[in-house]
Coordinates of N, CA and C and ligand atoms in Angstrom, one line a residue:
M1 N -14.4 6.1 9.8 CA -13.7 5.2 8.4 C -12.8 4.3 9.1
K2 N -12.6 3.1 8.8 CA -11.9 2.2 9.2 C -11.1 1.9 8.0
I3 N -10.1 1.5 8.3 CA -8.5 1.1 7.9 C -7.9 0.0 8.2
T4 N -8.0 -0.8 7.1 CA -7.1 -2.8 7.6 C -6.1 -2.4 7.0
V5 N -4.7 -2.8 7.6 CA -3.6 -3.0 6.9 C -3.8 -4.3 6.3
L6 N -4.0 -5.1 4.9 CA -4.1 -6.0 4.5 C -2.8 -6.4 4.2
G7 N -1.5 -5.9 4.0 CA -0.1 -6.6 4.0 C 1.0 -6.0 4.5
S8 N 1.4 -6.0 5.5 CA 2.8 -5.3 5.8 C 4.1 -5.4 5.7
G9 N 4.4 -6.3 4.1 CA 5.7 -6.8 3.9 C 5.9 -6.5 2.8
T10 N 7.1 -6.7 2.2 CA 7.6 -6.5 0.8 C 7.9 -8.0 0.1
S11 N 8.5 -7.9 -0.9 CA 8.9 -8.9 -1.6 C 10.2 -9.6 -1.2
Q12 N 10.5 -8.9 -0.3 CA 11.9 -9.5 0.1 C 11.8 -10.1 1.5
G13 N 10.2 -10.4 2.1 CA 9.7 -10.6 2.8 C 8.6 -11.0 3.4
V14 N 8.6 -12.4 2.4 CA 7.3 -13.1 2.4 C 6.5 -14.3 3.3
P15 N 6.9 -14.8 4.0 CA 8.8 -15.0 4.1 C 9.6 -15.5 2.7
V16 N 10.7 -15.3 2.9 CA 11.3 -15.8 1.7 C 11.5 -17.5 1.6
I17 N 11.6 -17.8 0.4 CA 11.9 -19.3 0.3 C 13.0 -19.9 0.6
A18 N 12.9 -21.0 1.3 CA 14.0 -21.3 2.1 C 15.4 -20.7 3.0
C19 N 14.3 -19.1 3.6 CA 15.4 -18.8 4.1 C 15.3 -19.4 5.7
E20 N 16.2 -19.3 6.3 CA 16.0 -19.9 7.6 C 16.2 -18.8 9.0
C21 N 16.3 -17.4 8.3 CA 16.2 -16.6 9.2 C 15.5 -16.5 10.4
D22 N 15.6 -15.7 11.5 CA 14.7 -16.5 13.0 C 13.2 -15.5 12.5
V23 N 13.3 -14.5 11.6 CA 11.9 -13.9 11.1 C 11.2 -14.5 10.0
C24 N 11.8 -15.5 9.0 CA 10.6 -16.3 8.4 C 10.6 -17.8 8.7
S25 N 11.4 -18.0 10.0 CA 10.9 -19.4 10.3 C 10.4 -19.1 12.0
S26 N 10.0 -17.6 11.9 CA 9.0 -17.4 13.1 C 7.6 -17.9 13.0
E27 N 7.0 -18.4 14.1 CA 5.8 -18.5 14.3 C 4.8 -17.7 14.8
D28 N 5.3 -16.6 15.0 CA 4.4 -15.2 15.4 C 3.9 -15.0 14.3
V29 N 2.4 -14.8 14.6 CA 1.8 -14.1 13.5 C 2.2 -12.6 12.8
L30 N 2.5 -11.9 13.9 CA 3.0 -10.8 13.4 C 4.5 -10.4 12.6
D31 N 5.1 -11.8 12.4 CA 6.1 -11.8 11.6 C 5.6 -12.2 10.2
K32 N 4.4 -12.3 9.8 CA 4.0 -13.0 8.5 C 3.5 -12.0 7.5
R33 N 4.5 -11.5 6.8 CA 3.9 -10.3 6.2 C 3.5 -10.4 4.7
L34 N 2.4 -10.2 4.3 CA 2.3 -10.0 2.6 C 2.6 -8.9 2.1
R35 N 2.2 -9.0 0.8 CA 3.0 -7.6 0.0 C 2.1 -6.4 0.9
S36 N 2.5 -4.8 0.9 CA 1.9 -4.0 1.1 C 0.6 -3.6 0.6
S37 N -0.4 -3.2 1.2 CA -1.7 -2.6 1.0 C -2.8 -2.7 2.4
I38 N -3.4 -1.6 1.7 CA -4.5 -1.5 3.0 C -5.7 -1.0 2.1
L39 N -6.7 -1.1 2.8 CA -8.3 -1.5 2.3 C -8.5 -0.5 3.4
V40 N -9.6 0.5 2.9 CA -10.2 1.8 3.4 C -11.7 1.5 3.3
E41 N -12.4 1.7 4.5 CA -13.7 1.6 4.1 C -14.8 3.0 4.8
S42 N -15.4 3.3 4.5 CA -16.0 4.3 5.1 C -18.1 4.3 4.4
N43 N -18.8 4.1 5.3 CA -20.5 4.6 4.7 C -20.3 3.4 3.6
G44 N -20.1 2.2 3.7 CA -20.7 1.1 2.6 C -19.5 1.2 1.1
T45 N -18.6 2.5 1.3 CA -18.0 2.3 0.0 C -16.6 1.9 0.7
A46 N -15.7 0.8 0.0 CA -14.5 0.2 0.1 C -13.5 0.5 -1.0
L47 N -12.2 0.9 -1.1 CA -11.3 0.9 -1.7 C -10.1 0.2 -1.0
V48 N -8.9 -0.3 -2.0 CA -7.9 -0.5 -1.5 C -6.7 0.2 -2.0
V49 N -5.9 0.6 -1.7 CA -4.2 0.9 -2.0 C -3.8 -0.2 -2.5
D50 N -3.4 -0.1 -3.9 CA -2.4 -1.3 -4.6 C -3.2 -2.6 -4.6
A51 N -2.6 -3.1 -5.1 CA -3.0 -4.9 -5.5 C -2.0 -5.6 -6.0
G52 N -1.4 -5.7 -5.0 CA 0.0 -6.8 -5.6 C -0.2 -8.5 -5.5
P53 N 0.9 -9.1 -5.6 CA 0.8 -10.5 -5.7 C -0.2 -11.3 -5.2
D54 N -0.2 -10.5 -3.5 CA -1.3 -11.0 -2.6 C -2.3 -10.5 -2.1
F55 N -3.4 -9.9 -3.2 CA -4.5 -9.4 -4.0 C -5.6 -10.3 -3.5
R56 N -5.4 -11.4 -3.9 CA -6.7 -12.2 -4.1 C -6.6 -12.9 -2.3
Q57 N -5.3 -13.3 -2.2 CA -5.8 -13.7 -0.4 C -6.0 -12.6 0.3
Q58 N -5.6 -11.7 0.0 CA -6.0 -10.6 0.8 C -7.4 -10.3 1.0
M59 N -7.9 -10.3 0.1 CA -9.5 -10.1 -0.5 C -10.4 -11.2 0.2
L60 N -9.8 -12.4 0.2 CA -10.3 -13.6 0.6 C -10.4 -13.6 2.2
R61 N -9.0 -13.4 2.8 CA -8.3 -13.1 4.3 C -9.1 -12.3 4.9
A62 N -9.5 -10.6 4.2 CA -10.2 -9.7 5.1 C -11.6 -9.7 4.5
N63 N -12.1 -10.8 3.8 CA -13.6 -11.0 3.8 C -14.3 -10.3 2.9
V64 N -13.6 -9.5 1.7 CA -14.1 -8.0 1.1 C -15.2 -8.9 0.0
K65 N -16.3 -8.4 -0.4 CA -17.2 -8.9 -1.0 C -17.6 -7.5 -1.6
S66 N -17.3 -6.6 -1.7 CA -17.8 -5.4 -2.7 C -16.4 -4.7 -2.5
L67 N -15.9 -4.1 -3.6 CA -14.4 -3.0 -3.6 C -14.8 -2.2 -4.9
D68 N -14.9 -0.9 -4.6 CA -15.3 0.2 -5.3 C -14.2 0.7 -6.3
A69 N -13.1 0.3 -5.7 CA -11.8 1.5 -6.8 C -10.4 1.0 -6.2
I70 N -9.3 0.8 -6.5 CA -8.1 0.3 -6.5 C -7.5 1.8 -6.8
L71 N -6.4 2.1 -5.8 CA -5.6 3.4 -6.2 C -3.9 2.6 -6.0
I72 N -3.4 3.1 -7.5 CA -2.1 2.7 -7.1 C -1.2 3.7 -7.0
T73 N -0.3 3.1 -6.3 CA 0.5 4.3 -5.6 C 1.9 4.1 -6.8
H74 N 2.5 3.1 -7.3 CA 3.6 2.7 -8.3 C 3.3 1.3 -8.8
T75 N 4.2 1.3 -10.0 CA 3.6 0.0 -10.8 C 4.8 -1.0 -10.7
H76 N 5.4 -0.7 -9.6 CA 6.3 -2.0 -9.0 C 5.5 -3.1 -9.0
K77 N 6.1 -4.7 -9.3 CA 5.4 -5.8 -9.1 C 4.6 -5.9 -8.0
D78 N 5.1 -5.5 -6.7 CA 4.3 -5.7 -5.5 C 3.5 -5.3 -5.5
H79 N 3.2 -4.0 -6.1 CA 2.2 -3.2 -5.8 C 0.8 -3.5 -6.9
I80 N 1.1 -4.0 -8.3 CA 0.1 -4.0 -9.1 C -0.1 -5.7 -9.7
A81 N 0.8 -6.5 -9.2 CA 0.6 -7.9 -9.9 C -0.5 -8.6 -9.5
G82 N -1.3 -8.1 -8.7 CA -2.8 -9.1 -8.5 C -4.0 -8.2 -9.3
L83 N -3.4 -7.3 -9.9 CA -4.8 -6.7 -10.9 C -5.5 -7.6 -11.4
D84 N -4.4 -8.9 -12.4 CA -5.6 -9.9 -12.9 C -6.7 -10.1 -12.2
D85 N -6.9 -10.7 -10.7 CA -7.8 -11.5 -9.9 C -8.6 -10.1 -9.9
V86 N -9.1 -8.9 -10.3 CA -9.9 -8.1 -10.3 C -11.2 -8.7 -10.8
R87 N -11.2 -10.2 -11.7 CA -11.8 -10.5 -12.5 C -12.9 -11.2 -11.6
S88 N -12.8 -11.1 -10.4 CA -13.8 -12.3 -9.6 C -14.9 -10.8 -8.9
F89 N -14.3 -9.8 -8.8 CA -15.3 -8.3 -8.7 C -15.8 -8.2 -10.0
N90 N -15.1 -8.3 -11.0 CA -16.2 -7.7 -12.1 C -17.3 -8.6 -12.4
Y91 N -17.2 -9.8 -12.2 CA -18.1 -11.0 -12.3 C -19.6 -10.8 -11.2
I92 N -18.8 -10.5 -10.0 CA -20.1 -10.2 -9.2 C -21.0 -8.9 -9.5
T93 N -20.3 -7.7 -10.1 CA -20.7 -6.1 -10.2 C -21.2 -6.6 -11.6
K94 N -20.7 -7.3 -12.4 CA -20.9 -6.9 -14.0 C -20.7 -5.9 -14.6
S95 N -19.2 -5.3 -13.7 CA -19.0 -3.8 -14.3 C -17.3 -4.3 -13.9
A96 N -16.5 -3.4 -14.7 CA -15.1 -3.2 -14.7 C -14.9 -2.5 -13.4
M97 N -13.5 -3.0 -12.9 CA -13.2 -2.1 -11.6 C -12.4 -1.0 -11.8
K98 N -12.7 0.0 -10.9 CA -12.3 1.3 -11.0 C -10.4 1.3 -10.6
V99 N -9.8 1.6 -11.6 CA -8.6 1.6 -11.2 C -7.1 3.1 -11.6
F100 N -7.3 3.9 -10.4 CA -6.6 4.9 -10.3 C -5.5 5.0 -10.5
A101 N -4.8 5.9 -11.6 CA -3.5 5.7 -11.9 C -2.9 6.9 -12.2
C102 N -1.8 7.4 -12.4 CA -0.9 8.2 -13.3 C -1.3 8.2 -14.6
A103 N -1.2 8.8 -15.2 CA -0.6 8.7 -16.9 C 0.4 8.1 -17.2
A104 N 1.4 7.9 -16.6 CA 2.7 6.7 -16.7 C 2.6 6.0 -16.0
D105 N 1.7 5.4 -15.1 CA 1.3 4.1 -14.2 C 0.3 3.4 -15.1
Q106 N -0.5 4.2 -16.2 CA -1.6 3.7 -16.8 C -0.7 3.1 -17.8
K107 N -0.1 3.2 -18.7 CA 0.9 3.0 -19.6 C 1.2 1.8 -19.4
E108 N 1.9 1.7 -18.1 CA 2.7 0.3 -17.8 C 1.7 -0.6 -17.6
I109 N 0.5 -0.3 -17.2 CA -0.2 -1.4 -16.7 C -0.8 -2.1 -17.9
K110 N -1.1 -1.1 -18.8 CA -1.2 -1.6 -20.2 C -0.6 -2.4 -20.7
Q111 N 0.5 -2.0 -20.4 CA 1.7 -3.0 -21.0 C 1.9 -4.2 -20.0
E112 N 1.6 -4.3 -19.2 CA 2.1 -5.4 -18.3 C 0.7 -6.2 -18.5
F113 N -1.0 -6.0 -18.6 CA -2.1 -6.3 -19.1 C -2.6 -6.3 -20.5
A114 N -1.6 -6.3 -21.3 CA -2.0 -6.3 -22.6 C -3.4 -6.9 -23.2
Y115 N -3.6 -7.9 -22.7 CA -4.4 -9.0 -22.9 C -5.8 -8.3 -22.4
A116 N -6.2 -7.5 -21.1 CA -7.2 -7.0 -20.6 C -7.4 -6.0 -21.1
F117 N -6.6 -5.3 -22.5 CA -6.7 -3.5 -23.3 C -7.0 -4.1 -24.5
E118 N -6.8 -5.2 -25.2 CA -7.2 -5.5 -26.6 C -8.4 -4.8 -26.8
A119 N -8.6 -4.7 -28.5 CA -9.8 -4.5 -29.0 C -11.1 -5.2 -28.5
N120 N -10.7 -6.4 -28.9 CA -11.8 -7.8 -28.8 C -10.9 -8.6 -27.9
P121 N -10.7 -8.6 -26.6 CA -10.4 -9.3 -25.6 C -10.9 -10.9 -25.3
Y122 N -10.0 -11.7 -25.3 CA -10.4 -13.2 -24.5 C -11.8 -13.3 -23.7
P123 N -12.7 -14.2 -23.9 CA -13.5 -13.6 -22.8 C -13.2 -14.0 -21.4
G124 N -13.4 -13.4 -20.6 CA -12.9 -13.8 -19.0 C -11.9 -12.9 -18.7
V125 N -11.2 -12.3 -19.7 CA -10.3 -11.2 -18.9 C -10.5 -10.2 -18.0
P126 N -9.6 -9.6 -16.9 CA -10.2 -9.0 -16.3 C -10.4 -7.7 -16.8
K127 N -11.9 -6.8 -16.2 CA -12.2 -5.9 -16.5 C -11.7 -4.5 -16.2
I128 N -10.9 -3.7 -16.3 CA -10.3 -2.7 -15.7 C -10.4 -1.3 -16.4
D129 N -11.0 -0.5 -15.7 CA -11.4 1.1 -15.9 C -10.4 1.9 -15.3
L130 N -9.4 2.3 -16.4 CA -8.5 3.2 -15.7 C -8.8 4.8 -15.8
I131 N -8.3 5.0 -14.1 CA -9.0 6.4 -14.4 C -7.8 7.4 -13.5
D132 N -7.4 8.3 -14.2 CA -6.4 9.2 -14.1 C -6.5 9.8 -12.7
L133 N -5.0 10.1 -12.7 CA -4.7 9.8 -10.8 C -3.4 10.9 -11.1
N134 N -3.7 12.2 -10.6 CA -2.9 13.8 -10.4 C -2.9 14.1 -8.7
L135 N -2.5 15.1 -8.8 CA -2.5 15.6 -7.3 C -3.6 16.1 -7.0
N136 N -4.9 16.2 -7.6 CA -6.0 16.9 -7.3 C -7.1 15.9 -6.4
P137 N -7.7 16.5 -5.6 CA -8.2 15.6 -4.5 C -9.5 14.9 -5.7
F138 N -10.4 14.4 -4.8 CA -11.1 13.7 -5.6 C -12.3 12.8 -4.6
Y139 N -13.2 12.4 -4.7 CA -14.2 11.2 -4.0 C -13.9 9.8 -4.5
I140 N -14.2 9.0 -3.5 CA -15.0 7.7 -4.0 C -16.0 7.4 -3.2
G141 N -16.9 7.6 -3.4 CA -18.3 7.5 -2.8 C -18.1 8.7 -1.7
S142 N -18.2 8.0 -0.3 CA -18.0 9.1 0.4 C -16.7 9.3 1.1
I143 N -15.8 8.6 0.5 CA -14.5 8.9 0.8 C -13.4 9.6 0.1
K144 N -12.9 10.7 0.9 CA -11.8 11.5 0.1 C -10.8 11.1 0.3
V145 N -10.2 11.5 -1.1 CA -9.2 10.9 -1.3 C -8.0 12.4 -1.8
V146 N -7.0 12.5 -0.9 CA -6.2 13.5 -1.2 C -5.0 12.9 -1.5
P147 N -4.2 13.1 -3.0 CA -2.6 12.3 -3.3 C -2.0 13.3 -3.1
F148 N -0.7 12.9 -3.1 CA 0.1 13.7 -2.6 C 1.6 12.7 -3.2
E149 N 2.7 13.3 -3.7 CA 3.8 12.6 -4.1 C 5.2 12.5 -3.3
V150 N 5.5 11.5 -3.4 CA 6.9 11.2 -2.4 C 7.6 10.6 -3.3
M151 N 9.0 10.4 -3.1 CA 10.0 9.7 -4.0 C 10.7 8.3 -3.4
H152 N 10.6 7.5 -4.3 CA 11.2 6.2 -4.4 C 12.8 6.1 -5.4
M153 N 13.6 6.8 -4.4 CA 14.9 7.0 -5.1 C 14.4 8.2 -6.4
S154 N 14.5 7.5 -7.9 CA 14.0 8.9 -9.0 C 12.7 8.5 -9.2
L155 N 12.1 7.6 -8.5 CA 10.5 7.1 -9.2 C 9.5 7.9 -8.7
R156 N 8.8 8.6 -9.0 CA 7.3 9.4 -8.4 C 6.6 8.2 -7.8
V157 N 6.3 8.6 -6.3 CA 5.2 7.4 -6.0 C 4.1 8.5 -5.3
F158 N 2.9 7.9 -5.7 CA 1.7 8.6 -4.6 C 1.4 8.1 -3.3
G159 N 1.4 8.9 -2.8 CA 0.9 8.7 -1.2 C -0.5 9.4 -1.1
F160 N -1.3 8.8 -0.2 CA -2.8 9.3 0.1 C -3.1 9.5 1.3
R161 N -3.9 10.9 1.4 CA -4.3 11.0 2.9 C -5.8 10.5 2.6
F162 N -6.6 10.3 3.9 CA -8.1 10.0 3.7 C -8.0 10.7 5.1
G163 N -9.0 11.8 5.3 CA -9.3 12.7 6.9 C -8.3 12.6 7.2
D164 N -8.1 12.0 8.6 CA -6.8 12.4 9.3 C -5.4 11.3 9.5
F165 N -6.1 10.4 8.2 CA -4.9 9.3 8.2 C -4.3 9.6 6.9
A166 N -2.6 8.9 6.9 CA -2.2 9.2 5.7 C -1.3 7.7 5.4
Y167 N -1.1 7.6 4.2 CA -0.6 6.1 3.8 C 0.8 6.6 2.9
I168 N 1.8 5.9 3.4 CA 3.0 6.0 2.6 C 3.9 5.2 1.8
T169 N 3.8 4.1 1.0 CA 4.4 3.3 0.8 C 5.6 3.4 0.0
D170 N 7.0 2.6 0.0 CA 7.7 2.7 -0.9 C 8.2 4.1 -1.4
A171 N 8.6 4.9 -0.3 CA 9.6 5.8 -0.4 C 11.0 6.3 0.4
N172 N 11.6 7.0 -0.1 CA 12.5 7.8 0.8 C 12.8 8.9 1.1
Y173 N 12.2 9.8 0.3 CA 12.1 11.3 0.3 C 10.7 11.6 0.5
I174 N 10.4 13.1 1.0 CA 9.4 13.3 0.6 C 9.8 15.3 0.8
S175 N 9.4 15.5 -0.1 CA 9.3 17.4 -0.3 C 8.3 17.9 0.7
E176 N 9.0 19.3 0.7 CA 8.2 20.0 1.5 C 6.6 20.2 1.4
H177 N 6.5 20.1 0.3 CA 4.8 20.6 -0.4 C 4.4 19.4 0.2
S178 N 5.0 18.4 -0.1 CA 3.8 16.7 0.7 C 4.1 16.8 1.9
M179 N 4.9 17.4 2.7 CA 4.9 17.8 4.1 C 3.7 18.8 4.6
K180 N 3.6 19.5 3.6 CA 2.6 20.1 4.5 C 0.9 19.3 3.8
V181 N 1.2 18.8 2.9 CA -0.3 18.2 2.8 C -0.5 17.0 4.1
L182 N 0.3 16.7 4.5 CA 0.7 16.1 5.6 C 0.1 16.5 7.0
N183 N 0.5 17.4 7.0 CA 0.3 18.3 8.2 C -1.5 18.4 8.7
G184 N -1.4 17.7 9.8 CA -2.3 17.9 10.7 C -2.9 16.4 11.0
T185 N -1.8 15.4 9.9 CA -2.0 14.2 10.2 C -2.1 13.8 11.8
K186 N -3.1 12.7 12.0 CA -3.1 12.1 13.2 C -2.4 10.7 13.3
V187 N -2.9 9.8 12.0 CA -2.0 8.9 12.1 C -2.0 8.3 11.0
L188 N -0.4 7.5 10.8 CA 0.2 7.5 9.6 C 0.5 5.8 9.5
V189 N 0.7 5.9 8.0 CA 1.3 4.0 7.9 C 2.2 4.5 6.9
I190 N 3.6 4.2 7.0 CA 4.7 4.7 6.3 C 5.4 3.5 6.0
D191 N 6.1 3.5 5.0 CA 7.5 3.0 4.8 C 8.4 2.7 5.8
A192 N 8.8 1.4 5.9 CA 10.2 1.5 6.9 C 11.1 0.0 6.5
L193 N 11.8 -0.4 5.7 CA 12.0 -1.5 5.3 C 13.0 -2.3 6.1
R194 N 14.1 -2.0 6.8 CA 14.9 -2.2 7.3 C 15.6 -1.2 8.2
K195 N 16.8 -1.8 9.2 CA 17.5 -1.1 9.7 C 18.6 -0.5 8.7
K196 N 19.4 -1.2 8.0 CA 20.2 -0.9 7.2 C 20.0 -0.2 5.9
M197 N 20.7 0.8 5.7 CA 20.6 1.9 4.5 C 20.0 1.2 3.2
H198 N 19.2 2.0 2.6 CA 18.3 1.3 1.2 C 18.5 2.7 0.1
P199 N 18.6 2.1 -0.9 CA 18.8 3.5 -1.9 C 17.2 3.9 -2.1
S200 N 16.0 3.1 -2.1 CA 15.2 3.3 -2.3 C 13.8 3.3 -1.4
H201 N 14.3 2.9 -0.5 CA 13.2 3.0 0.9 C 13.7 3.6 2.4
F202 N 13.0 4.1 3.0 CA 13.5 4.8 4.5 C 13.7 4.1 5.4
T203 N 14.8 3.6 5.8 CA 15.3 2.8 6.6 C 14.3 3.1 8.4
L204 N 14.3 2.3 9.2 CA 13.6 2.8 10.5 C 13.7 3.4 11.2
D205 N 15.6 4.0 11.3 CA 15.6 5.4 12.0 C 15.0 6.7 11.1
E206 N 15.2 6.6 10.1 CA 15.1 7.5 8.7 C 13.0 7.9 8.7
A207 N 12.7 6.6 8.8 CA 10.9 6.7 9.2 C 10.4 7.4 10.3
V208 N 11.6 7.4 11.4 CA 11.0 7.5 12.9 C 11.1 9.0 13.0
D209 N 12.5 9.7 11.9 CA 12.6 10.6 11.9 C 11.3 11.7 11.0
V210 N 11.0 11.3 10.0 CA 10.1 11.7 9.2 C 8.7 11.6 10.1
V211 N 8.1 10.8 10.8 CA 7.1 10.8 11.8 C 7.2 11.9 12.7
R212 N 8.4 11.7 13.6 CA 8.5 12.9 14.4 C 8.1 14.4 13.7
K213 N 9.2 14.4 12.3 CA 9.0 15.9 11.8 C 7.3 16.2 11.5
I214 N 6.9 15.0 11.1 CA 5.1 15.5 10.6 C 4.6 15.6 12.0
G215 N 5.0 15.0 13.2 CA 4.4 15.4 14.6 C 2.8 14.6 14.6
V216 N 3.1 13.2 13.8 CA 1.7 12.6 14.2 C 1.5 11.8 15.7
E217 N 0.4 11.5 16.0 CA 0.4 11.0 17.3 C 0.4 9.5 17.3
T218 N 0.1 8.7 16.2 CA 0.3 7.2 15.9 C 0.8 7.1 14.5
A219 N 2.1 6.3 14.6 CA 2.4 5.9 13.4 C 3.2 4.1 13.2
Y220 N 2.5 3.6 11.9 CA 2.6 2.2 12.3 C 3.9 1.7 10.6
F221 N 4.7 1.3 11.3 CA 5.7 1.3 9.7 C 5.4 0.1 9.2
T222 N 5.3 0.1 7.5 CA 5.1 -1.3 6.9 C 6.1 -1.4 5.9
H223 N 5.4 -2.2 4.6 CA 6.9 -2.7 4.0 C 7.8 -3.3 4.5
V224 N 7.5 -4.1 5.7 CA 9.1 -4.4 6.6 C 9.7 -5.7 5.7
S225 N 10.9 -5.6 6.0 CA 11.4 -6.8 4.9 C 12.1 -7.7 6.2
H226 N 12.0 -8.9 6.1 CA 12.6 -9.9 7.0 C 14.1 -9.3 7.9
L227 N 14.6 -8.7 6.6 CA 15.7 -8.0 7.5 C 15.6 -6.8 8.5
M228 N 14.3 -6.3 9.1 CA 14.0 -5.8 10.1 C 14.2 -6.1 11.2
G229 N 14.1 -7.8 11.2 CA 14.1 -8.3 12.7 C 12.8 -9.0 13.0
R230 N 12.6 -9.6 13.9 CA 11.2 -10.4 14.9 C 10.7 -9.3 15.1
T231 N 9.2 -8.8 14.8 CA 8.5 -8.0 15.6 C 8.9 -7.6 17.4
V232 N 8.6 -8.9 17.9 CA 8.9 -8.9 19.0 C 10.3 -8.5 19.9
D233 N 11.5 -8.2 19.0 CA 12.6 -7.8 19.5 C 12.6 -6.3 18.7
V234 N 11.9 -5.8 17.9 CA 12.4 -4.3 17.2 C 11.0 -3.3 18.0
Q235 N 9.9 -4.1 18.5 CA 9.1 -3.2 19.2 C 9.6 -2.4 20.0
P236 N 10.0 -3.1 21.0 CA 10.6 -2.3 22.2 C 11.7 -1.4 22.0
L237 N 12.3 -1.3 20.7 CA 13.2 -0.1 20.1 C 12.6 1.3 19.9
L238 N 11.1 1.2 19.7 CA 10.7 2.6 19.0 C 10.0 3.2 20.0
P239 N 10.6 4.4 19.6 CA 9.5 5.3 20.6 C 7.8 5.4 20.8
H240 N 7.9 5.8 21.6 CA 6.1 6.0 21.9 C 5.2 6.3 20.6
G241 N 4.2 6.2 20.9 CA 3.1 6.2 19.5 C 3.7 5.2 18.2
M242 N 4.9 4.8 18.2 CA 5.0 4.3 16.8 C 5.3 2.9 17.0
R243 N 4.9 1.9 16.0 CA 4.9 0.5 16.3 C 4.8 -0.3 14.6
L244 N 5.7 -1.4 14.5 CA 5.6 -1.7 13.5 C 4.4 -2.3 12.7
A245 N 3.7 -2.2 11.5 CA 2.5 -2.1 11.2 C 2.5 -4.2 11.1
Y246 N 1.0 -4.5 10.7 CA 0.9 -5.7 11.1 C -0.2 -6.4 10.1
D247 N 0.1 -7.9 9.3 CA -0.9 -7.9 8.7 C -2.3 -8.1 9.3
G248 N -3.7 -7.4 8.9 CA -4.7 -7.4 10.0 C -4.8 -6.2 11.1
L249 N -4.0 -5.5 10.6 CA -4.3 -4.3 11.8 C -5.4 -3.2 11.5
V250 N -6.2 -3.6 12.6 CA -7.4 -2.3 12.2 C -7.2 -0.9 12.9
I251 N -7.2 -0.1 11.8 CA -7.4 1.5 12.8 C -8.8 1.9 12.2
E252 N -9.2 2.5 13.3 CA -10.8 2.8 13.3 C -10.4 4.9 13.8
M253 N -11.0 5.6 12.6 CA -11.3 6.7 12.8 C -12.0 7.6 12.9
Ligands
ZN1 ZN1 8.3 0.1 -5.1
ZN2 ZN1 7.0 -2.1 -2.9

């Protein structure tokens, strides 16, 4: 299985328009973060987790020619705004894109992209096949998907385990039950927004604590804001086995 971090940033650090901080003005590619998403590929099957505003650019940049499904963690705009661009895949495959989302998220997607769900839609609208997502594990092609819940302040967000790899974005609390699902994970990509407290995201210190509690060998921090600081400055502060994720990071499992 191959995992590619398509984006490791947040809407707060895109870089920010007209921001002259040392991250937003950095020439270092490690500081240039699109909105958070991953691509998971195995034996000819490819899926992405979330399709934010940078989805199209990420598909082009990673040269993704076929995509079997999109898993939705939650419906904040930095995670679903790019769903309109599935039309390119619709055009190639002549079929709808499978989008896995929980019932509440499906309702929001139907409101947000109402034109795609009309009885007689305008020609060329994105074709989205919404499929129920709950806590039951399932397969997309050869990839086993194990969903689990994390909390993003008061909002339930889905995390996903794929074999010995797990992905958690947008969270500041993980229940004991979900920690059990994560037990035995070897590589983790997890939300760490910035160093300062935030009401709905793990800080860097909180994320380090979670990584230690789960006991993974290797962890990468994602959904990183420009307020985190430059990668070159933050990386030396991190414990052994932990790194800031970056766009284009490839993890082979
Ligand atoms: Zn969010
Ligand atoms: Zn987010």
